[in-house]
PDB file of C-alpha atoms in Angstrom:
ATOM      1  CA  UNK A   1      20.386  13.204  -2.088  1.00 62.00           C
ATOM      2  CA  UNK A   2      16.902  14.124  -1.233  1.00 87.00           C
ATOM      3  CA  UNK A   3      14.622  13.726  -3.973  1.00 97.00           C
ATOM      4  CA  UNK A   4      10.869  14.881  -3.988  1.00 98.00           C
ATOM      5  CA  UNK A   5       7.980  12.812  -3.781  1.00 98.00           C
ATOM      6  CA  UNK A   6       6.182  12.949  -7.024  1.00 98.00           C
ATOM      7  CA  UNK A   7       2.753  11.325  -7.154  1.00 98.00           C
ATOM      8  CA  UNK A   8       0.973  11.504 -10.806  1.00 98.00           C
ATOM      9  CA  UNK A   9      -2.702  10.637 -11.013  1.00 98.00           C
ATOM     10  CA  UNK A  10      -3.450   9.053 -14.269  1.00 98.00           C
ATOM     11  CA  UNK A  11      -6.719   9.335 -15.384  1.00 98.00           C
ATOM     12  CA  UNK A  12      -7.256   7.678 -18.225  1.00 98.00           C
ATOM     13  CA  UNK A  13     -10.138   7.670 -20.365  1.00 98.00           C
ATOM     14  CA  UNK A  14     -12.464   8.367 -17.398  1.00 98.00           C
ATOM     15  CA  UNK A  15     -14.566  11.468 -16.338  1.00 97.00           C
ATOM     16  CA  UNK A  16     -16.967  14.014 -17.634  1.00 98.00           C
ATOM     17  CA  UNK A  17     -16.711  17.750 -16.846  1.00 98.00           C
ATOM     18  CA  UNK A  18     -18.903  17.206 -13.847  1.00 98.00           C
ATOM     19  CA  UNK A  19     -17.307  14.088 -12.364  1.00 97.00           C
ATOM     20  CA  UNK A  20     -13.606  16.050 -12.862  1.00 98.00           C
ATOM     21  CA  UNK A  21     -15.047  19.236 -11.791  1.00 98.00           C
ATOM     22  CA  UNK A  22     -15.595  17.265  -8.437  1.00 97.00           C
ATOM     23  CA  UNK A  23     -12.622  15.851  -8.537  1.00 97.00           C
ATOM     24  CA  UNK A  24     -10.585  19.130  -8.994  1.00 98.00           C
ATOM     25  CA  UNK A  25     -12.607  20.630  -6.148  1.00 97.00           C
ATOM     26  CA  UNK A  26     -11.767  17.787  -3.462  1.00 97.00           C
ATOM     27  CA  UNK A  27      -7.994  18.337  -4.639  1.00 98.00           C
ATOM     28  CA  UNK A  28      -8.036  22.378  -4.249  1.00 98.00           C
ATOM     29  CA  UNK A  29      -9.209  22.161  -1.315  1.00 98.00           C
ATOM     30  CA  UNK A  30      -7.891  18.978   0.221  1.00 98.00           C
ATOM     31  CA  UNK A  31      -4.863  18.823   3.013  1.00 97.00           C
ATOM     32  CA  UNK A  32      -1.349  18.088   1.397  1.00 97.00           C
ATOM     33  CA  UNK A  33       1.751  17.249   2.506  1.00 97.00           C
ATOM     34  CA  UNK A  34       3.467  19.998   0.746  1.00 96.00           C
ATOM     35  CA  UNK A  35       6.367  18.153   0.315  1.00 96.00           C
ATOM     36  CA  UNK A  36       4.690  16.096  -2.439  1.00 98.00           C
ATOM     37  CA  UNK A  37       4.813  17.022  -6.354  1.00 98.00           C
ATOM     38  CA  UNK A  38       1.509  16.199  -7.543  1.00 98.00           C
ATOM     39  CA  UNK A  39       0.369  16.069 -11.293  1.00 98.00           C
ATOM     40  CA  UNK A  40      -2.559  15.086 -12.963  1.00 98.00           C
ATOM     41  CA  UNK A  41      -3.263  13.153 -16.227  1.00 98.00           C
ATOM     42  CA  UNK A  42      -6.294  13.937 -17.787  1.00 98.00           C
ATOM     43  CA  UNK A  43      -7.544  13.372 -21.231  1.00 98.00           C
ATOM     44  CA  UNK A  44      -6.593  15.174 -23.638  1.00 98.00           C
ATOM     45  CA  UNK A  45      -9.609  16.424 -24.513  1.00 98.00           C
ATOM     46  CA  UNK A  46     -10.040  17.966 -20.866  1.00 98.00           C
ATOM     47  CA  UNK A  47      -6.453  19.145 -20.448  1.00 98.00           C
ATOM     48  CA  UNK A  48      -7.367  22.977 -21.231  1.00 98.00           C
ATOM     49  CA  UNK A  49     -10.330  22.300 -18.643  1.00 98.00           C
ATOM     50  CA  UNK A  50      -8.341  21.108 -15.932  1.00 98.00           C
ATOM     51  CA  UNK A  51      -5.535  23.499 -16.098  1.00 98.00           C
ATOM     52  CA  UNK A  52      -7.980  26.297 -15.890  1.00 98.00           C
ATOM     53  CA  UNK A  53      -9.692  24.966 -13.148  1.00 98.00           C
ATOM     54  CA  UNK A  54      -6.840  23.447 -10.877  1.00 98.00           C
ATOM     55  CA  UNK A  55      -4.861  25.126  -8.351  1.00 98.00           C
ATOM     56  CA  UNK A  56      -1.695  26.349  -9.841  1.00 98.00           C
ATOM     57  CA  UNK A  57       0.485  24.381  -7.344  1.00 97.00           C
ATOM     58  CA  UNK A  58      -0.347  21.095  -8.823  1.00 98.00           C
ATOM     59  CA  UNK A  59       0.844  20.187 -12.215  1.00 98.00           C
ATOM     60  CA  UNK A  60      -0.947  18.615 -15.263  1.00 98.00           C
ATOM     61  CA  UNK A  61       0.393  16.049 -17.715  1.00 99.00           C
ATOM     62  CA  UNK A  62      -1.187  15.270 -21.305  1.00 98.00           C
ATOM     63  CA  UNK A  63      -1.593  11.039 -20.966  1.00 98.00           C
ATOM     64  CA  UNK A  64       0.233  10.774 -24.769  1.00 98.00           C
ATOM     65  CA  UNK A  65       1.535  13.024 -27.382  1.00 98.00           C
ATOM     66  CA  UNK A  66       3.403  12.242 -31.054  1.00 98.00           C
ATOM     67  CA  UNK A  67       6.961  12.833 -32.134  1.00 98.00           C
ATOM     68  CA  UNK A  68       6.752  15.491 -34.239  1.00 98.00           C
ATOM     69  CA  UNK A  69       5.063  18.929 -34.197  1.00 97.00           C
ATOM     70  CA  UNK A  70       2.518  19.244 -36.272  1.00 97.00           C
ATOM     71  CA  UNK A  71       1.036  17.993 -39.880  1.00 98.00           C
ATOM     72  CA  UNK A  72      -1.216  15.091 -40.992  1.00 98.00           C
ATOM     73  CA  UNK A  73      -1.645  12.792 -38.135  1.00 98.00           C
ATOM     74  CA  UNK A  74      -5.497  12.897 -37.317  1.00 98.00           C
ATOM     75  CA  UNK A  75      -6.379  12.031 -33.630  1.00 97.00           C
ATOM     76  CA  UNK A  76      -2.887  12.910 -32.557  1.00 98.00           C
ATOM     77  CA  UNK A  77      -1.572  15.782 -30.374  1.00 98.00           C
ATOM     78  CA  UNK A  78       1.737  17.200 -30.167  1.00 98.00           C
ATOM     79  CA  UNK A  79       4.149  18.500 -27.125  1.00 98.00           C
ATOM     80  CA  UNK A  80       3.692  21.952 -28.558  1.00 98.00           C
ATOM     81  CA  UNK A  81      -0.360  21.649 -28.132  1.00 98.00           C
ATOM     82  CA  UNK A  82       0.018  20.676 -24.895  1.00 98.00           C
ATOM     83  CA  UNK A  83       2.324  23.777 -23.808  1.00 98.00           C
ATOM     84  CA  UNK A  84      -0.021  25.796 -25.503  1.00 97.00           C
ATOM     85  CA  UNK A  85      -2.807  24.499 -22.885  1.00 98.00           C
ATOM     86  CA  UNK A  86      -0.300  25.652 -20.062  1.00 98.00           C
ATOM     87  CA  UNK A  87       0.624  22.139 -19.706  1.00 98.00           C
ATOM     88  CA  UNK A  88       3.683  20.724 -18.519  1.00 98.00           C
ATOM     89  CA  UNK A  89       4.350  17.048 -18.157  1.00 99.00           C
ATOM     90  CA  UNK A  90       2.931  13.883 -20.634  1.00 99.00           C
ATOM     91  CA  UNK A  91       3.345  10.459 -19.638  1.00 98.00           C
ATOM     92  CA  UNK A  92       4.881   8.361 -22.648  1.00 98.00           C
ATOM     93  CA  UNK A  93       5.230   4.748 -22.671  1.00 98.00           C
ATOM     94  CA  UNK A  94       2.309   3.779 -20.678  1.00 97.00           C
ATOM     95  CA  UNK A  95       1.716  -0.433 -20.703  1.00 96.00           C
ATOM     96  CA  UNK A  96      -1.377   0.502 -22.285  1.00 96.00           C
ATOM     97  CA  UNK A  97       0.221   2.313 -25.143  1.00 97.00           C
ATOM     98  CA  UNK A  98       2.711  -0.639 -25.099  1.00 97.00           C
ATOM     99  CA  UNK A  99       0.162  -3.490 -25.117  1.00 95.00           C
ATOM    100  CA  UNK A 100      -3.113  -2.557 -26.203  1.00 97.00           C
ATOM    101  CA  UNK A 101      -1.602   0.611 -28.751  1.00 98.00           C
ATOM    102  CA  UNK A 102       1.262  -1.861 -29.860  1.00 98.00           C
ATOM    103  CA  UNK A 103       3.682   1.325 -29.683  1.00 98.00           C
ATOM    104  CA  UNK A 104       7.094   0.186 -29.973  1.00 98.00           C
ATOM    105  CA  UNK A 105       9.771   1.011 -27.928  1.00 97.00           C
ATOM    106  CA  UNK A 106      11.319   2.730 -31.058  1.00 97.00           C
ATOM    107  CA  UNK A 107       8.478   5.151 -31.093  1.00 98.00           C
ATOM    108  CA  UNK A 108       8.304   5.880 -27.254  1.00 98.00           C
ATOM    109  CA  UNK A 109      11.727   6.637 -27.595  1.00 98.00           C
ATOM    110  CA  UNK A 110      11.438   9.410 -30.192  1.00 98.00           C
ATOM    111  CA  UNK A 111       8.276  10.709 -28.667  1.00 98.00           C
ATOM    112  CA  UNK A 112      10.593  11.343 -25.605  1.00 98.00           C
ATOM    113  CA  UNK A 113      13.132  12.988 -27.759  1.00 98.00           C
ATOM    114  CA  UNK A 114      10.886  15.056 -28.983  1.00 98.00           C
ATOM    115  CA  UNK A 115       8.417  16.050 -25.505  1.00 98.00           C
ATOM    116  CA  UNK A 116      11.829  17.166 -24.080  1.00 98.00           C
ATOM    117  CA  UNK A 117      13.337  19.189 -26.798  1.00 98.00           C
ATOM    118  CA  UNK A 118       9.733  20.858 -26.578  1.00 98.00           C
ATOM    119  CA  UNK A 119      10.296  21.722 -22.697  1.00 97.00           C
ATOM    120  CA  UNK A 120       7.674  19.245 -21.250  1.00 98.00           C
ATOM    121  CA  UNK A 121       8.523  17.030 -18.151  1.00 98.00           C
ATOM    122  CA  UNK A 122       8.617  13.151 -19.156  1.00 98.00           C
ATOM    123  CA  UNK A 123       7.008  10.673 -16.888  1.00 98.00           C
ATOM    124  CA  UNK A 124       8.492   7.853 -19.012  1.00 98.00           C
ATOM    125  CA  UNK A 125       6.679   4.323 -18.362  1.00 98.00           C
ATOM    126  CA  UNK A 126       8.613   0.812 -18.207  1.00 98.00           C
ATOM    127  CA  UNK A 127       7.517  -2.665 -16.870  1.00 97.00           C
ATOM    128  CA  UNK A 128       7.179  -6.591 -17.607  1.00 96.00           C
ATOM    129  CA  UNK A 129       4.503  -8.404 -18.292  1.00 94.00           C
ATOM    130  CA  UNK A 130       3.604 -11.566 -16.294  1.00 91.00           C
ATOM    131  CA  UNK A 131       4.917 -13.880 -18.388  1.00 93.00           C
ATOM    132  CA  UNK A 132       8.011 -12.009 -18.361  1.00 95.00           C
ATOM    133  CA  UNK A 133       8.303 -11.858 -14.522  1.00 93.00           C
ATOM    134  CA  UNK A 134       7.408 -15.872 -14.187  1.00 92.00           C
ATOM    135  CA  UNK A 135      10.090 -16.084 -16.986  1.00 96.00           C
ATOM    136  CA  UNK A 136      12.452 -14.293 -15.082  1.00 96.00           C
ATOM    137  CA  UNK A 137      13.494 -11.768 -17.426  1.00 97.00           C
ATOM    138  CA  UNK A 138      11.674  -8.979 -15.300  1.00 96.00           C
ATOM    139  CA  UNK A 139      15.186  -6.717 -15.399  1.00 96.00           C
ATOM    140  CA  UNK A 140      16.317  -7.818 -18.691  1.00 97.00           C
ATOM    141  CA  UNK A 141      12.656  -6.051 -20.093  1.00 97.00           C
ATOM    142  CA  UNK A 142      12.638  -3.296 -17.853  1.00 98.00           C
ATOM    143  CA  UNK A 143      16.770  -2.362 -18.594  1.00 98.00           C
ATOM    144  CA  UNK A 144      16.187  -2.867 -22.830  1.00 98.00           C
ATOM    145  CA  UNK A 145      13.111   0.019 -22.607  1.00 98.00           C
ATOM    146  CA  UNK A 146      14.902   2.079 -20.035  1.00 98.00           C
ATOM    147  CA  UNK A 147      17.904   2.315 -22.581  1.00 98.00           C
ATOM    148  CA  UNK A 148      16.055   3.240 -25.154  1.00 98.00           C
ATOM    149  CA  UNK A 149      14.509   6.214 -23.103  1.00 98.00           C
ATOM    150  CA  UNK A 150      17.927   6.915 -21.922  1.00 98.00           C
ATOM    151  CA  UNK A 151      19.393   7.348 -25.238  1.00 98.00           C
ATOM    152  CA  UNK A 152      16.717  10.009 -26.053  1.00 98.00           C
ATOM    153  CA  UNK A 153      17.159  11.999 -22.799  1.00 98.00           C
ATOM    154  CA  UNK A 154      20.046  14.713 -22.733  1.00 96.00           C
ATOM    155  CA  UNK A 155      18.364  16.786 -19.585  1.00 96.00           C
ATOM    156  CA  UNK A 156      17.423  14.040 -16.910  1.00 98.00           C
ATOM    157  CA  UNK A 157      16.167  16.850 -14.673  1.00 97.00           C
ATOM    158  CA  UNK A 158      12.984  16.603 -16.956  1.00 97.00           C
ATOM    159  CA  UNK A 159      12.603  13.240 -16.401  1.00 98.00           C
ATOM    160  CA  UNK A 160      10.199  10.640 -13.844  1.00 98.00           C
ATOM    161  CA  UNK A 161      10.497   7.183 -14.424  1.00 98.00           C
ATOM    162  CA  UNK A 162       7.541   5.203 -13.765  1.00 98.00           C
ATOM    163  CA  UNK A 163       7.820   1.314 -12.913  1.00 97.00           C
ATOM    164  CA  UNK A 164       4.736  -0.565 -13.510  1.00 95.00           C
ATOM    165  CA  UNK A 165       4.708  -3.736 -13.874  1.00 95.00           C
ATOM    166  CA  UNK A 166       2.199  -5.002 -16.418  1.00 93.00           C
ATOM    167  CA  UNK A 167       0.619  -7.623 -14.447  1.00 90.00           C
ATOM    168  CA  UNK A 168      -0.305  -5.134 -11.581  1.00 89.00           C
ATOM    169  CA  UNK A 169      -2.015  -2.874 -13.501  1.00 84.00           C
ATOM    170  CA  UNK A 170      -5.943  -2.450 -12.369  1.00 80.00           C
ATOM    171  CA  UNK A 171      -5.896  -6.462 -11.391  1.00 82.00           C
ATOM    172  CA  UNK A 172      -5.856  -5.524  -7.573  1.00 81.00           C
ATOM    173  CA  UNK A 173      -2.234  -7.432  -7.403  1.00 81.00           C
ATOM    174  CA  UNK A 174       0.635  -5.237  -6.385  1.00 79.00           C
ATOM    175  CA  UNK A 175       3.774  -5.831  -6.509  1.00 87.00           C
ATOM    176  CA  UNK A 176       5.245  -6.249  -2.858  1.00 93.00           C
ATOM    177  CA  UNK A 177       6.946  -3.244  -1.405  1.00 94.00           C
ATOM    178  CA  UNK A 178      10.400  -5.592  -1.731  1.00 95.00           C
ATOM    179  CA  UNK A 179       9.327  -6.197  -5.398  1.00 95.00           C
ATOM    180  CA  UNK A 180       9.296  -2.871  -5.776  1.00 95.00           C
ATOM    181  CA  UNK A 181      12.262  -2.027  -3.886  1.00 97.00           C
ATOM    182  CA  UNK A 182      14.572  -4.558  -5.776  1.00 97.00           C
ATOM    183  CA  UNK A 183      13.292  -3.895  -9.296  1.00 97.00           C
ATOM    184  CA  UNK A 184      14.076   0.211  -8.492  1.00 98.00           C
ATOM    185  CA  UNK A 185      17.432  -0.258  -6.586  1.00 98.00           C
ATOM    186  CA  UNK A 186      18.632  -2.341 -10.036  1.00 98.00           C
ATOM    187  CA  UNK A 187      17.235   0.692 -12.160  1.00 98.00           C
ATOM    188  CA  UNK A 188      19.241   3.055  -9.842  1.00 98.00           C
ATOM    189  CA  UNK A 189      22.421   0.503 -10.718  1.00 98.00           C
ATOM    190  CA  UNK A 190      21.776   0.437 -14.164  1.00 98.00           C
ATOM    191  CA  UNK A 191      21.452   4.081 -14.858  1.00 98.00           C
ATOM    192  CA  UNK A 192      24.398   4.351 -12.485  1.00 98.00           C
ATOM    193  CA  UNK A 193      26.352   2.019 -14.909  1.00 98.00           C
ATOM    194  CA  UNK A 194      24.831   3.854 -18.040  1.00 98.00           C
ATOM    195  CA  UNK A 195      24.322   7.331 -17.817  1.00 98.00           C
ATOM    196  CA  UNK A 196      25.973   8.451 -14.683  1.00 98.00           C
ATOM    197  CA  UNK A 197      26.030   8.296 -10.660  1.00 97.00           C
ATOM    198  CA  UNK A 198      24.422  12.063 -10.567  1.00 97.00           C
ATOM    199  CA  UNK A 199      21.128  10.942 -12.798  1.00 98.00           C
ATOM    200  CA  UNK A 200      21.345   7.730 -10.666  1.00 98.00           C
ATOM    201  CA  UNK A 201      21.058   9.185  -7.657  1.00 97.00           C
ATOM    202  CA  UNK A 202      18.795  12.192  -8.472  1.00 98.00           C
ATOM    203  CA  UNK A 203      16.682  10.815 -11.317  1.00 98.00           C
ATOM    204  CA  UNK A 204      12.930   9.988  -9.350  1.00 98.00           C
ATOM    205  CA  UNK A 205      11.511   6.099  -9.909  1.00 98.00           C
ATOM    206  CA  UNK A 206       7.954   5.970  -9.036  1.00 98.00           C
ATOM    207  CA  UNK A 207       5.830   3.176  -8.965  1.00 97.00           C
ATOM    208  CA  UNK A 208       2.540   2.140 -10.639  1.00 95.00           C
ATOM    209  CA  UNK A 209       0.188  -0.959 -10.495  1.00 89.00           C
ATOM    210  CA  UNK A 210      -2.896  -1.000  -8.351  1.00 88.00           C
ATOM    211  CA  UNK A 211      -1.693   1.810  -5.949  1.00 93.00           C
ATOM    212  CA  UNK A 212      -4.128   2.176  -3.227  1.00 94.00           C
ATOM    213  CA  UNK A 213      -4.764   4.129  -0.150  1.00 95.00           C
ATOM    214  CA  UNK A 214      -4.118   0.529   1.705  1.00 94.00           C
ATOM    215  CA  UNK A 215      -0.862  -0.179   0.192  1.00 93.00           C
ATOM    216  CA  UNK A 216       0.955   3.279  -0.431  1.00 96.00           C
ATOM    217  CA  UNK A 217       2.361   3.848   2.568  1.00 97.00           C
ATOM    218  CA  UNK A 218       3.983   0.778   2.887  1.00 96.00           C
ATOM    219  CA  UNK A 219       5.193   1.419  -0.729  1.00 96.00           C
ATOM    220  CA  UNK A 220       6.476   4.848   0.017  1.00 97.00           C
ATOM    221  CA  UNK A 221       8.896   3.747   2.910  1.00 97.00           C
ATOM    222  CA  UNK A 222      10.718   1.978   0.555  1.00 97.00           C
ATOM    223  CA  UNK A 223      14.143   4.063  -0.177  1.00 97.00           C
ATOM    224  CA  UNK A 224      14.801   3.441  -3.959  1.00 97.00           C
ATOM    225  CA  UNK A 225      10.208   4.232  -4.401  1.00 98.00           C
ATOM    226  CA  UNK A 226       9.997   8.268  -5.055  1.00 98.00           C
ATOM    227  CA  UNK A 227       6.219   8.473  -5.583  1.00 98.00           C
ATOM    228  CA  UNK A 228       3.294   6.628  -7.408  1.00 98.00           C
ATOM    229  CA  UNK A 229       0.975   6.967 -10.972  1.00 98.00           C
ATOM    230  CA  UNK A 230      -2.259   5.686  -9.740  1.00 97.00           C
ATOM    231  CA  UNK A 231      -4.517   4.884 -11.994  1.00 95.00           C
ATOM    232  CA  UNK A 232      -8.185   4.261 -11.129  1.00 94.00           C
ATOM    233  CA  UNK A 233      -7.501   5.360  -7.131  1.00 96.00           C
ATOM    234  CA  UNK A 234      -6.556   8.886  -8.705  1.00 97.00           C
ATOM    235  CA  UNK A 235     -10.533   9.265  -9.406  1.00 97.00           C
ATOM    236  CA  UNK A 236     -11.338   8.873  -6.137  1.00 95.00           C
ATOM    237  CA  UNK A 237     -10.937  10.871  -2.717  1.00 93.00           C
ATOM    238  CA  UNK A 238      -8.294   8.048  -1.247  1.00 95.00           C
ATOM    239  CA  UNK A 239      -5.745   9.969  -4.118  1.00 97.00           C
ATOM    240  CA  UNK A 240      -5.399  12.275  -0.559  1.00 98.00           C
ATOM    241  CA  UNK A 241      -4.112   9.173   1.236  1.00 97.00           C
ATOM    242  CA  UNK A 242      -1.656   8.651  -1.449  1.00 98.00           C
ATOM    243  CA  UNK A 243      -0.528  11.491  -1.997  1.00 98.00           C
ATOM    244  CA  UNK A 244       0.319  12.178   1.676  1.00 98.00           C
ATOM    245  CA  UNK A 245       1.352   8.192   2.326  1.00 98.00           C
ATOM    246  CA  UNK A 246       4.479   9.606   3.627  1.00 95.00           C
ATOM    247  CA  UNK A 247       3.354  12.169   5.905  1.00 90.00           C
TER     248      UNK A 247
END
């Protein structure tokens, strides 16, 4: 089973029109392996920006959304919104939203439901936090919020999962390529277990935490790692080296 590379830049709340405008230009006109899906989170504020501007062949993802589709929820933004920018993907579940946000996993899980029903692509976040990994209970964290994304997914075609662990999140650690490897191979068992050998073995797991252009390709050899979010290496030009670490 072959699956595609998918490399998602997440943005986060960075960048003005001009510093994205840049950014968008060194992408349209960079060299890609085209064998790479690429998508971009961008604030939400910029999404209608950076759809306009950005070559159709890359995607763009909305960095959060809510679970229903529209009424009295001020700041929020719903999967419908985001279609209506010509946007396809949000990422849901992000450490940050976990952590700093205090979203439960409750809410993540409903705000999948509902991005899906709504026709956009999922990149659905899970990971430990250090305590958790020195505590040992890395897969017994990272299989309780995969099941509750998996019990709001019926079409797992729509679906990245994205493996961060916490405590490799813009620190400069990264998880080892073997860390990496072992924590996706049991994901691949467990949803092999608990949804079915077909989602196992089609469903992409990328991986997140301090991706660079030093340590991707290392990361991308892996056979169980499908791609990379990159946080604050998305911003700059070594996103290219990413994004073709396995060409």
């Amino acid at each position: 089973m072959t699956r595609k590379f998918f490399v998602c830049g997440n943005w986060k709340m960075n960048g003005s029109k001009k510093s994205i405008g840049e950014l968008i230009q060194t992408l349209n006109t960079a060299k890609l392996d085209p064998n790479v899906e690429v998508v971009c989170g961008a604030p939400s504020i910029y999404l209608d920006f950076v759809r306009s501007k950005l070559d159709p062949k890359f995607g763009v993802a909305a960095q959060n959304c809510y679970k229903v589709p529209k009424g009295a929820f001020t700041g929020e933004i719903s999967p419908a919104m985001i279609k209506d920018c010509g946007v396809n993907w949000v990422i849901l579940g992000h450490s940050e939203r976990r952590h700093v946000f205090g979203e439960s996993d409750e809410l993540i899980g409903q705000k999948t439901a509902h991005a899906l029903e709504n026709g956009l692509g999922v990149i659905a976040c899970i990971g430990e936090k250090l305590d958790e990994r020195e505590g040992g209970i890395t897969e017994k964290v990272v299989f309780a919020q995969t099941k509750v994304i998996a019990d709001n997914v019926k079409d797992w075609s729509k679906v990245v999962l994205a493996y961060e662990p916490v405590w490799a999140i813009g620190t400069g650690k990264t998880a080892s390529p073997q860390q990496a490897q072992e924590v996706h191979d049991k994901l691949r068992e467990w949803l092999k277990t608990n949804v079915s050998e077909a989602v196992a073995n089609s469903v992409r797991i990328i991986y997140g935490g301090s991706v660079t252009g030093g340590t991707c390709k290392e990361l991308a050899s892996q056979k169980d790692v499908d791609g990379f979010l990159v946080g604050g290496a998305s911003l700059k030009p070594e996103f290219i080296d990413i994004i073709n670490a396995k060409a």
